[in-house]
GROMACS .gro file of C-alpha atoms in nm:
model
  447
    1MET     CA    1  -0.368  -2.244  -0.445
    2LEU     CA    2  -0.058  -2.097  -0.386
    3ALA     CA    3   0.134  -2.144  -0.050
    4PRO     CA    4   0.232  -1.872   0.182
    5LEU     CA    5   0.582  -1.728   0.106
    6ARG     CA    6   0.676  -1.719   0.479
    7PRO     CA    7   0.663  -1.991   0.742
    8GLN     CA    8   0.382  -1.963   1.000
    9ALA     CA    9   0.510  -1.824   1.344
   10VAL     CA   10   0.486  -1.986   1.666
   11PRO     CA   11   0.232  -1.820   1.873
   12PRO     CA   12   0.338  -1.665   2.208
   13ALA     CA   13   0.226  -1.769   2.562
   14ARG     CA   14  -0.148  -1.648   2.625
   15VAL     CA   15  -0.184  -1.286   2.713
   16ARG     CA   16  -0.410  -1.121   2.948
   17ARG     CA   17  -0.698  -0.941   2.808
   18PRO     CA   18  -0.716  -0.558   2.921
   19ARG     CA   19  -0.937  -0.475   3.190
   20GLN     CA   20  -1.305  -0.354   3.162
   21GLY     CA   21  -1.277   0.024   3.055
   22ALA     CA   22  -0.925  -0.017   2.916
   23ASP     CA   23  -0.852   0.273   2.681
   24LEU     CA   24  -0.731   0.248   2.308
   25THR     CA   25  -0.367   0.249   2.401
   26ALA     CA   26  -0.418  -0.053   2.614
   27TRP     CA   27  -0.611  -0.252   2.345
   28LEU     CA   28  -0.351  -0.179   2.077
   29ALA     CA   29  -0.083  -0.298   2.309
   30HIS     CA   30  -0.293  -0.601   2.383
   31ALA     CA   31  -0.304  -0.670   1.987
   32ASP     CA   32   0.057  -0.630   1.948
   33ALA     CA   33   0.132  -0.913   2.219
   34LEU     CA   34  -0.087  -1.170   2.088
   35HIS     CA   35   0.138  -1.316   1.809
   36ALA     CA   36   0.495  -1.405   1.788
   37GLN     CA   37   0.541  -1.178   1.451
   38THR     CA   38   0.385  -0.862   1.323
   39ILE     CA   39   0.311  -1.001   1.004
   40ASP     CA   40   0.197  -1.357   0.924
   41MET     CA   41   0.045  -1.426   0.597
   42GLY     CA   42  -0.272  -1.647   0.596
   43LEU     CA   43  -0.661  -1.627   0.620
   44GLU     CA   44  -0.723  -1.906   0.840
   45ARG     CA   45  -0.713  -1.734   1.171
   46VAL     CA   46  -0.897  -1.406   1.070
   47ALA     CA   47  -1.153  -1.615   0.892
   48ARG     CA   48  -1.196  -1.826   1.213
   49VAL     CA   49  -1.259  -1.534   1.423
   50ARG     CA   50  -1.488  -1.361   1.145
   51ASP     CA   51  -1.713  -1.648   1.177
   52ALA     CA   52  -1.726  -1.662   1.543
   53LEU     CA   53  -1.813  -1.292   1.521
   54GLY     CA   54  -2.091  -1.361   1.273
   55LEU     CA   55  -1.951  -1.067   1.035
   56LYS     CA   56  -2.141  -1.091   0.701
   57PRO     CA   57  -2.136  -0.717   0.579
   58GLY     CA   58  -2.484  -0.627   0.430
   59PHE     CA   59  -2.339  -0.331   0.250
   60PRO     CA   60  -2.106  -0.343  -0.068
   61LEU     CA   61  -1.748  -0.392  -0.023
   62ILE     CA   62  -1.471  -0.253  -0.244
   63THR     CA   63  -1.147  -0.376  -0.190
   64VAL     CA   64  -0.833  -0.183  -0.308
   65ALA     CA   65  -0.494  -0.361  -0.358
   66GLY     CA   66  -0.160  -0.251  -0.509
   67THR     CA   67   0.192  -0.152  -0.454
   68ASN     CA   68   0.121   0.223  -0.466
   69GLY     CA   69  -0.200   0.453  -0.483
   70LYS     CA   70  -0.404   0.247  -0.270
   71GLY     CA   71  -0.445   0.521  -0.003
   72SER     CA   72  -0.531   0.766  -0.293
   73THR     CA   73  -0.764   0.534  -0.457
   74CYS     CA   74  -0.943   0.492  -0.123
   75ALA     CA   75  -0.971   0.857  -0.091
   76LEU     CA   76  -1.118   0.931  -0.435
   77LEU     CA   77  -1.374   0.661  -0.402
   78ALA     CA   78  -1.489   0.783  -0.055
   79SER     CA   79  -1.517   1.156  -0.181
   80VAL     CA   80  -1.704   1.064  -0.505
   81LEU     CA   81  -1.925   0.829  -0.300
   82GLY     CA   82  -1.969   1.097  -0.015
   83ALA     CA   83  -2.051   1.361  -0.275
   84ALA     CA   84  -2.325   1.138  -0.394
   85GLY     CA   85  -2.463   1.127  -0.029
   86TYR     CA   86  -2.372   0.803   0.054
   87ARG     CA   87  -2.251   0.697   0.412
   88VAL     CA   88  -1.902   0.539   0.331
   89GLY     CA   89  -1.679   0.360   0.566
   90VAL     CA   90  -1.307   0.348   0.491
   91TYR     CA   91  -1.038   0.102   0.651
   92SER     CA   92  -0.690   0.191   0.541
   93SER     CA   93  -0.314   0.174   0.701
   94PRO     CA   94  -0.098   0.268   0.818
   95HIS     CA   95  -0.207   0.586   1.005
   96LEU     CA   96   0.009   0.895   1.019
   97LEU     CA   97  -0.091   1.076   1.352
   98ARG     CA   98  -0.327   0.867   1.531
   99TYR     CA   99  -0.450   0.518   1.515
  100ASN     CA  100  -0.826   0.624   1.447
  101GLU     CA  101  -0.731   0.758   1.102
  102ARG     CA  102  -0.751   0.401   0.982
  103VAL     CA  103  -1.091   0.356   1.067
  104ARG     CA  104  -1.311   0.647   0.906
  105ILE     CA  105  -1.691   0.686   0.852
  106ASP     CA  106  -1.780   0.992   0.634
  107GLY     CA  107  -1.436   1.110   0.624
  108ALA     CA  108  -1.399   1.131   1.000
  109PRO     CA  109  -1.209   0.896   1.228
  110VAL     CA  110  -1.388   0.673   1.451
  111GLY     CA  111  -1.373   0.760   1.806
  112ASP     CA  112  -1.198   0.568   2.082
  113ALA     CA  113  -1.493   0.445   2.256
  114ALA     CA  114  -1.607   0.261   1.946
  115LEU     CA  115  -1.292   0.119   1.858
  116CYS     CA  116  -1.254   0.003   2.202
  117ALA     CA  117  -1.592  -0.174   2.195
  118ALA     CA  118  -1.511  -0.318   1.862
  119TYR     CA  119  -1.158  -0.449   2.011
  120ALA     CA  120  -1.350  -0.614   2.299
  121ARG     CA  121  -1.585  -0.790   2.062
  122VAL     CA  122  -1.303  -0.935   1.864
  123GLU     CA  123  -1.125  -1.050   2.203
  124GLY     CA  124  -1.441  -1.215   2.326
  125ALA     CA  125  -1.481  -1.407   1.993
  126ARG     CA  126  -1.120  -1.495   1.904
  127GLY     CA  127  -1.079  -1.765   2.209
  128HIS     CA  128  -0.701  -1.882   2.179
  129THR     CA  129  -0.658  -1.758   1.816
  130PRO     CA  130  -0.333  -1.567   1.793
  131LEU     CA  131  -0.415  -1.272   1.574
  132THR     CA  132  -0.167  -1.035   1.433
  133PRO     CA  133  -0.212  -0.672   1.516
  134PHE     CA  134  -0.336  -0.603   1.164
  135GLU     CA  135  -0.571  -0.894   1.165
  136PHE     CA  136  -0.717  -0.779   1.499
  137GLY     CA  137  -0.766  -0.413   1.352
  138THR     CA  138  -0.913  -0.529   1.027
  139LEU     CA  139  -1.172  -0.736   1.244
  140ALA     CA  140  -1.239  -0.461   1.473
  141ALA     CA  141  -1.282  -0.214   1.176
  142MET     CA  142  -1.542  -0.451   1.029
  143CYS     CA  143  -1.732  -0.463   1.360
  144VAL     CA  144  -1.748  -0.068   1.354
  145PHE     CA  145  -1.877  -0.070   1.024
  146ALA     CA  146  -2.130  -0.334   1.090
  147GLU     CA  147  -2.288  -0.112   1.360
  148ALA     CA  148  -2.276   0.203   1.137
  149ASP     CA  149  -2.548   0.164   0.903
  150LEU     CA  150  -2.316   0.200   0.614
  151ASP     CA  151  -2.397   0.239   0.232
  152VAL     CA  152  -2.073   0.099   0.134
  153ALA     CA  153  -1.721   0.020   0.281
  154VAL     CA  154  -1.372   0.079   0.115
  155LEU     CA  155  -1.112  -0.153   0.254
  156GLU     CA  156  -0.747  -0.115   0.164
  157VAL     CA  157  -0.524  -0.417   0.147
  158GLY     CA  158  -0.249  -0.397   0.404
  159LEU     CA  159   0.013  -0.625   0.204
  160GLY     CA  160  -0.027  -0.828  -0.117
  161GLY     CA  161  -0.402  -0.924  -0.141
  162ARG     CA  162  -0.434  -1.309  -0.163
  163LEU     CA  163  -0.346  -1.374   0.207
  164ASP     CA  164  -0.408  -1.024   0.345
  165ALA     CA  165  -0.663  -1.017   0.639
  166VAL     CA  166  -0.874  -0.772   0.436
  167ASN     CA  167  -0.927  -1.068   0.160
  168ALA     CA  168  -1.119  -1.267   0.432
  169PHE     CA  169  -1.422  -1.043   0.314
  170ASP     CA  170  -1.537  -1.084  -0.041
  171ALA     CA  171  -1.524  -0.767  -0.249
  172ASP     CA  172  -1.815  -0.683  -0.458
  173CYS     CA  173  -1.557  -0.481  -0.679
  174ALA     CA  174  -1.175  -0.486  -0.661
  175ILE     CA  175  -0.912  -0.257  -0.771
  176VAL     CA  176  -0.548  -0.320  -0.822
  177THR     CA  177  -0.387   0.023  -0.834
  178SER     CA  178  -0.035  -0.072  -0.954
  179ILE     CA  179   0.216  -0.329  -0.945
  180GLY     CA  180   0.584  -0.260  -0.848
  181ILE     CA  181   0.854  -0.453  -0.655
  182ASP     CA  182   0.813  -0.408  -0.277
  183HIS     CA  183   0.782  -0.677   0.007
  184VAL     CA  184   0.968  -0.935  -0.188
  185ASP     CA  185   1.025  -1.156   0.121
  186TYR     CA  186   0.640  -1.192   0.127
  187LEU     CA  187   0.540  -1.129  -0.229
  188GLY     CA  188   0.817  -1.258  -0.455
  189PRO     CA  189   1.100  -1.090  -0.637
  190THR     CA  190   0.900  -1.018  -0.977
  191ARG     CA  191   0.618  -0.817  -1.095
  192GLU     CA  192   0.470  -1.126  -1.247
  193ARG     CA  193   0.474  -1.310  -0.903
  194ILE     CA  194   0.353  -1.003  -0.732
  195ALA     CA  195   0.076  -0.965  -0.948
  196VAL     CA  196  -0.075  -1.292  -0.838
  197GLU     CA  197  -0.065  -1.181  -0.494
  198LYS     CA  198  -0.244  -0.864  -0.572
  199ALA     CA  199  -0.508  -1.032  -0.801
  200GLY     CA  200  -0.587  -1.253  -0.489
  201VAL     CA  201  -0.857  -1.005  -0.404
  202PHE     CA  202  -1.056  -1.090  -0.753
  203ARG     CA  203  -1.393  -1.277  -0.699
  204ALA     CA  204  -1.565  -1.484  -0.962
  205GLY     CA  205  -1.840  -1.287  -1.173
  206ARG     CA  206  -1.735  -0.974  -1.000
  207PRO     CA  207  -1.586  -0.663  -1.153
  208ALA     CA  208  -1.219  -0.629  -1.125
  209ILE     CA  209  -1.009  -0.312  -1.225
  210CYS     CA  210  -0.648  -0.280  -1.307
  211ALA     CA  211  -0.539   0.066  -1.297
  212ASP     CA  212  -0.175  -0.020  -1.392
  213PRO     CA  213  -0.123   0.080  -1.764
  214GLU     CA  214   0.145  -0.190  -1.800
  215PRO     CA  215   0.042  -0.457  -1.576
  216PRO     CA  216   0.210  -0.794  -1.586
  217ALA     CA  217   0.031  -1.066  -1.795
  218THR     CA  218  -0.038  -1.274  -1.472
  219ILE     CA  219  -0.311  -1.013  -1.379
  220ALA     CA  220  -0.548  -1.127  -1.670
  221GLN     CA  221  -0.429  -1.484  -1.630
  222GLU     CA  222  -0.538  -1.466  -1.276
  223ALA     CA  223  -0.871  -1.290  -1.351
  224ARG     CA  224  -0.966  -1.550  -1.603
  225ARG     CA  225  -0.867  -1.835  -1.385
  226VAL     CA  226  -1.093  -1.687  -1.100
  227GLY     CA  227  -1.373  -1.582  -1.344
  228ALA     CA  228  -1.346  -1.211  -1.222
  229ARG     CA  229  -1.472  -0.961  -1.505
  230LEU     CA  230  -1.161  -0.773  -1.562
  231LEU     CA  231  -1.148  -0.413  -1.679
  232GLN     CA  232  -0.787  -0.312  -1.776
  233SER     CA  233  -0.647   0.029  -1.831
  234GLY     CA  234  -0.541   0.061  -2.191
  235ARG     CA  235  -0.762  -0.229  -2.305
  236ASP     CA  236  -1.116  -0.167  -2.162
  237TYR     CA  237  -1.070   0.173  -2.070
  238ARG     CA  238  -0.850   0.480  -2.175
  239LEU     CA  239  -0.781   0.832  -2.020
  240ARG     CA  240  -0.640   1.131  -2.178
  241ARG     CA  241  -0.564   1.480  -2.021
  242ASP     CA  242  -0.694   1.774  -2.204
  243GLY     CA  243  -0.520   2.068  -2.037
  244ASP     CA  244  -0.699   2.130  -1.692
  245THR     CA  245  -0.948   1.862  -1.774
  246TRP     CA  246  -0.945   1.505  -1.858
  247THR     CA  247  -1.160   1.256  -2.043
  248LEU     CA  248  -1.227   0.882  -1.962
  249SER     CA  249  -1.295   0.673  -2.251
  250ARG     CA  250  -1.480   0.321  -2.209
  251ARG     CA  251  -1.718   0.107  -2.387
  252SER     CA  252  -2.020   0.278  -2.266
  253GLY     CA  253  -1.904   0.623  -2.416
  254GLU     CA  254  -1.689   0.906  -2.310
  255LEU     CA  255  -1.706   1.119  -1.974
  256THR     CA  256  -1.528   1.443  -2.089
  257GLY     CA  257  -1.442   1.753  -1.909
  258LEU     CA  258  -1.370   1.584  -1.578
  259PRO     CA  259  -1.175   1.810  -1.325
  260LEU     CA  260  -0.832   1.681  -1.244
  261PRO     CA  261  -0.836   1.521  -0.879
  262ALA     CA  262  -0.737   1.773  -0.594
  263LEU     CA  263  -0.441   1.524  -0.528
  264ALA     CA  264  -0.097   1.628  -0.728
  265GLY     CA  265   0.022   1.427  -0.993
  266ASP     CA  266  -0.062   1.278  -1.326
  267VAL     CA  267  -0.067   0.936  -1.159
  268GLN     CA  268  -0.380   1.034  -0.987
  269LEU     CA  269  -0.568   1.016  -1.323
  270HIS     CA  270  -0.501   0.653  -1.341
  271ASN     CA  271  -0.614   0.613  -0.987
  272ALA     CA  272  -0.936   0.837  -1.042
  273ALA     CA  273  -1.008   0.639  -1.381
  274ALA     CA  274  -1.005   0.316  -1.185
  275CYS     CA  275  -1.230   0.470  -0.929
  276LEU     CA  276  -1.498   0.590  -1.178
  277MET     CA  277  -1.480   0.234  -1.359
  278ALA     CA  278  -1.535   0.071  -1.033
  279LEU     CA  279  -1.840   0.291  -0.955
  280GLU     CA  280  -1.979   0.230  -1.320
  281SER     CA  281  -1.935  -0.152  -1.246
  282LEU     CA  282  -2.163  -0.082  -0.922
  283ALA     CA  283  -2.418   0.151  -1.086
  284ARG     CA  284  -2.720  -0.044  -1.004
  285THR     CA  285  -2.617  -0.072  -0.622
  286LEU     CA  286  -2.446   0.279  -0.605
  287PRO     CA  287  -2.541   0.513  -0.882
  288VAL     CA  288  -2.359   0.845  -0.914
  289ASP     CA  289  -2.412   1.110  -1.142
  290ALA     CA  290  -2.154   1.370  -1.339
  291VAL     CA  291  -2.216   1.653  -1.082
  292GLN     CA  292  -2.138   1.415  -0.792
  293ILE     CA  293  -1.833   1.287  -0.978
  294HIS     CA  294  -1.714   1.644  -1.031
  295ARG     CA  295  -1.777   1.744  -0.688
  296GLY     CA  296  -1.591   1.439  -0.538
  297LEU     CA  297  -1.272   1.485  -0.760
  298ARG     CA  298  -1.248   1.837  -0.665
  299GLN     CA  299  -1.294   1.782  -0.274
  300VAL     CA  300  -1.070   1.470  -0.235
  301ARG     CA  301  -0.814   1.537   0.042
  302LEU     CA  302  -0.538   1.303   0.175
  303ILE     CA  303  -0.251   1.377   0.410
  304GLY     CA  304   0.096   1.291   0.346
  305ARG     CA  305   0.045   1.234  -0.053
  306PHE     CA  306   0.220   1.536  -0.207
  307GLN     CA  307   0.090   1.750   0.070
  308ARG     CA  308   0.228   2.117   0.041
  309TRP     CA  309   0.255   2.299   0.373
  310ARG     CA  310   0.346   2.668   0.341
  311ARG     CA  311   0.438   2.759   0.699
  312CYS     CA  312   0.434   3.153   0.649
  313ALA     CA  313   0.526   3.404   0.410
  314GLY     CA  314   0.914   3.433   0.322
  315VAL     CA  315   0.994   3.097   0.444
  316PRO     CA  316   1.062   2.745   0.239
  317GLU     CA  317   0.753   2.535   0.163
  318VAL     CA  318   0.749   2.195   0.331
  319LEU     CA  319   0.630   1.913   0.104
  320LEU     CA  320   0.528   1.568   0.261
  321ASP     CA  321   0.512   1.243   0.084
  322VAL     CA  322   0.513   0.891   0.215
  323ALA     CA  323   0.688   0.741  -0.106
  324HIS     CA  324   0.893   0.456   0.041
  325ASN     CA  325   0.976   0.234  -0.247
  326PRO     CA  326   1.157   0.289  -0.603
  327HIS     CA  327   0.804   0.283  -0.778
  328ALA     CA  328   0.648   0.539  -0.530
  329ALA     CA  329   0.964   0.756  -0.565
  330GLN     CA  330   0.961   0.747  -0.962
  331ARG     CA  331   0.622   0.899  -0.955
  332LEU     CA  332   0.708   1.131  -0.686
  333ALA     CA  333   1.020   1.251  -0.900
  334VAL     CA  334   0.774   1.311  -1.198
  335THR     CA  335   0.536   1.515  -0.991
  336LEU     CA  336   0.825   1.723  -0.824
  337GLY     CA  337   0.919   1.801  -1.199
  338GLN     CA  338   0.568   1.920  -1.276
  339HIS     CA  339   0.577   2.154  -0.974
  340PRO     CA  340   0.915   2.325  -0.990
  341VAL     CA  341   1.043   2.581  -0.732
  342PRO     CA  342   1.267   2.872  -0.807
  343GLY     CA  343   1.544   2.753  -0.557
  344ARG     CA  344   1.662   2.397  -0.432
  345THR     CA  345   1.480   2.090  -0.288
  346LEU     CA  346   1.608   1.980   0.028
  347ALA     CA  347   1.526   1.628   0.083
  348VAL     CA  348   1.456   1.498   0.439
  349PHE     CA  349   1.480   1.114   0.404
  350ALA     CA  350   1.451   0.810   0.643
  351MET     CA  351   1.322   0.463   0.583
  352LEU     CA  352   1.280   0.110   0.719
  353ARG     CA  353   1.552  -0.105   0.673
  354ASP     CA  354   1.371  -0.385   0.497
  355LYS     CA  355   1.294  -0.137   0.210
  356ASP     CA  356   1.507  -0.072  -0.100
  357ILE     CA  357   1.660   0.251   0.028
  358ALA     CA  358   1.927   0.295  -0.248
  359GLY     CA  359   1.677   0.208  -0.514
  360THR     CA  360   1.451   0.500  -0.365
  361ALA     CA  361   1.710   0.753  -0.341
  362GLN     CA  362   1.825   0.675  -0.688
  363ALA     CA  363   1.457   0.747  -0.826
  364LEU     CA  364   1.453   1.071  -0.643
  365GLN     CA  365   1.823   1.199  -0.680
  366GLY     CA  366   1.772   1.412  -1.011
  367GLY     CA  367   1.522   1.636  -0.820
  368VAL     CA  368   1.701   1.651  -0.504
  369ASP     CA  369   2.003   1.928  -0.432
  370ALA     CA  370   2.091   1.811  -0.093
  371TRP     CA  371   2.008   1.512   0.143
  372PHE     CA  372   1.932   1.519   0.519
  373VAL     CA  373   1.927   1.172   0.657
  374ALA     CA  374   1.860   1.026   0.976
  375GLY     CA  375   1.754   0.670   1.132
  376ILE     CA  376   1.408   0.573   1.261
  377ALA     CA  377   1.428   0.455   1.612
  378GLU     CA  378   1.183   0.165   1.606
  379ARG     CA  379   1.210  -0.207   1.518
  380ARG     CA  380   1.218  -0.202   1.152
  381GLY     CA  381   1.393   0.124   1.110
  382ALA     CA  382   1.709   0.177   0.954
  383SER     CA  383   1.989   0.346   1.127
  384THR     CA  384   2.154   0.679   1.025
  385ALA     CA  385   2.471   0.458   0.928
  386ASP     CA  386   2.238   0.223   0.719
  387MET     CA  387   2.094   0.550   0.543
  388ALA     CA  388   2.431   0.690   0.474
  389ALA     CA  389   2.565   0.351   0.318
  390ALA     CA  390   2.249   0.326   0.095
  391LEU     CA  391   2.280   0.668  -0.033
  392ASP     CA  392   2.667   0.565  -0.089
  393ALA     CA  393   2.547   0.254  -0.275
  394ALA     CA  394   2.311   0.478  -0.473
  395GLN     CA  395   2.606   0.704  -0.586
  396VAL     CA  396   2.393   0.991  -0.496
  397GLN     CA  397   2.602   1.293  -0.615
  398ARG     CA  398   2.473   1.530  -0.381
  399THR     CA  399   2.570   1.676  -0.044
  400VAL     CA  400   2.438   1.444   0.239
  401HIS     CA  401   2.393   1.566   0.607
  402LEU     CA  402   2.362   1.306   0.871
  403GLY     CA  403   2.100   1.400   1.152
  404ALA     CA  404   2.084   1.237   1.502
  405SER     CA  405   1.709   1.195   1.436
  406PRO     CA  406   1.460   1.263   1.180
  407LEU     CA  407   1.328   1.583   1.340
  408ASP     CA  408   1.684   1.686   1.375
  409ALA     CA  409   1.741   1.628   1.002
  410TYR     CA  410   1.454   1.814   0.942
  411ARG     CA  411   1.535   2.115   1.140
  412GLU     CA  412   1.869   2.125   0.983
  413ALA     CA  413   1.719   2.132   0.633
  414LEU     CA  414   1.491   2.420   0.743
  415ALA     CA  415   1.781   2.607   0.868
  416ALA     CA  416   1.969   2.559   0.537
  417ALA     CA  417   1.681   2.646   0.323
  418GLY     CA  418   1.592   2.975   0.173
  419PRO     CA  419   1.284   3.141   0.112
  420ASP     CA  420   1.290   3.017  -0.267
  421ASP     CA  421   1.377   2.663  -0.167
  422ARG     CA  422   1.150   2.383  -0.055
  423VAL     CA  423   1.212   2.094   0.208
  424LEU     CA  424   1.097   1.762   0.083
  425VAL     CA  425   0.999   1.520   0.366
  426CYS     CA  426   0.980   1.157   0.230
  427GLY     CA  427   1.086   0.777   0.267
  428SER     CA  428   0.843   0.663   0.566
  429PHE     CA  429   0.519   0.727   0.711
  430ALA     CA  430   0.735   0.757   1.044
  431ILE     CA  431   0.945   1.050   0.915
  432VAL     CA  432   0.632   1.216   0.777
  433ALA     CA  433   0.437   1.167   1.097
  434ALA     CA  434   0.720   1.300   1.291
  435VAL     CA  435   0.739   1.635   1.082
  436LEU     CA  436   0.377   1.664   1.054
  437ARG     CA  437   0.332   1.683   1.443
  438GLU     CA  438   0.585   1.957   1.450
  439LEU     CA  439   0.428   2.151   1.185
  440GLU     CA  440   0.085   2.110   1.353
  441ALA     CA  441   0.232   2.206   1.674
  442GLU     CA  442   0.404   2.523   1.504
  443ALA     CA  443   0.082   2.629   1.348
  444THR     CA  444  -0.119   2.582   1.693
  445ALA     CA  445   0.150   2.806   1.888
  446LEU     CA  446   0.102   3.085   1.617
  447SER     CA  447  -0.256   3.074   1.609
   0.00000   0.00000   0.00000
């Protein structure tokens, strides 16, 4: 077994439990205070509390790992399964506007009362175990799901796979969406090493789907080592776009005339194909038919992924996307090219300082006419100076405007944009969330 890539943290002093009747904000603050660091890779702590809680899901679990595309894949799975009439729980991260978005049942975020009760249950079981915020949240989500009479749960891995808290629960089917370079301090500097971490969600004798059309060899090596039944894009199944429809070819035959997923970008075909292969592998437990597949692909929705927001007639379109690494930015650049506008694309751009800011900007620069950058005022946020230095290192050959904050940068971009232009907001969940809140407030004021 591979060792964690980061040293274990020293737990902080014991913190006081929130009082009875505490709200969700208090519970989230409590979870944040339990551990000396936000990320501490390993399964020992979460497994110990899992066992104390007696959490043994009585429904199938589909675990989704990967560098990019996890959120879209979870949404596609939930949409098709929901169209088939199943009661579906989804655990994903991070959230954009409210924490409750991370725990959804039948597409709706779980309410504060259920989450608070779940947090209290985890707190009562953990003893002196110093859980990280993500570990606490994962266990709380599973407590919610255990009480919800689910037919199936879809779990998105937070970071990596092998040592992520989600991996404390055995997947009936695992999906790896894509393998790119990200989180190198935790996962390693190469795609081959990162693939080993992602493949940590595979289980012996159970289906494992790899959606990456060019995966490192270590994916197949890990599947063989574990004894998982690997189904790999380009080897065990293939997809082909046919204009406004697409075809999935696999050993059991072809699915033809499939509608394009209602999520922009050809990369979504790879995510959708992996979903359909996963559902085929679980057909005895969760059968779906062609009509349900078509409905689910057409109805899928996911905020913050190439989300187009037309504020009103005669003003520029706002496009929101949480691409925050070079791999995701390359895919976003392709999708931008597939959806041109008559005018310019003005990028509102902010990132976390532990990300490859220069590489992300380089991947996008061919489709961007001007940059409006700002810092993010949080612990991991890059400053405005950091952003400017990274764009300089990337040798971005476009005008760069520096904003005092992400919202200031967004407002400056709007003021500079004409009706045929578009404003692209990207680079971090934090900046997309800030602009999305402003757009929703604007829409409310106009309604």
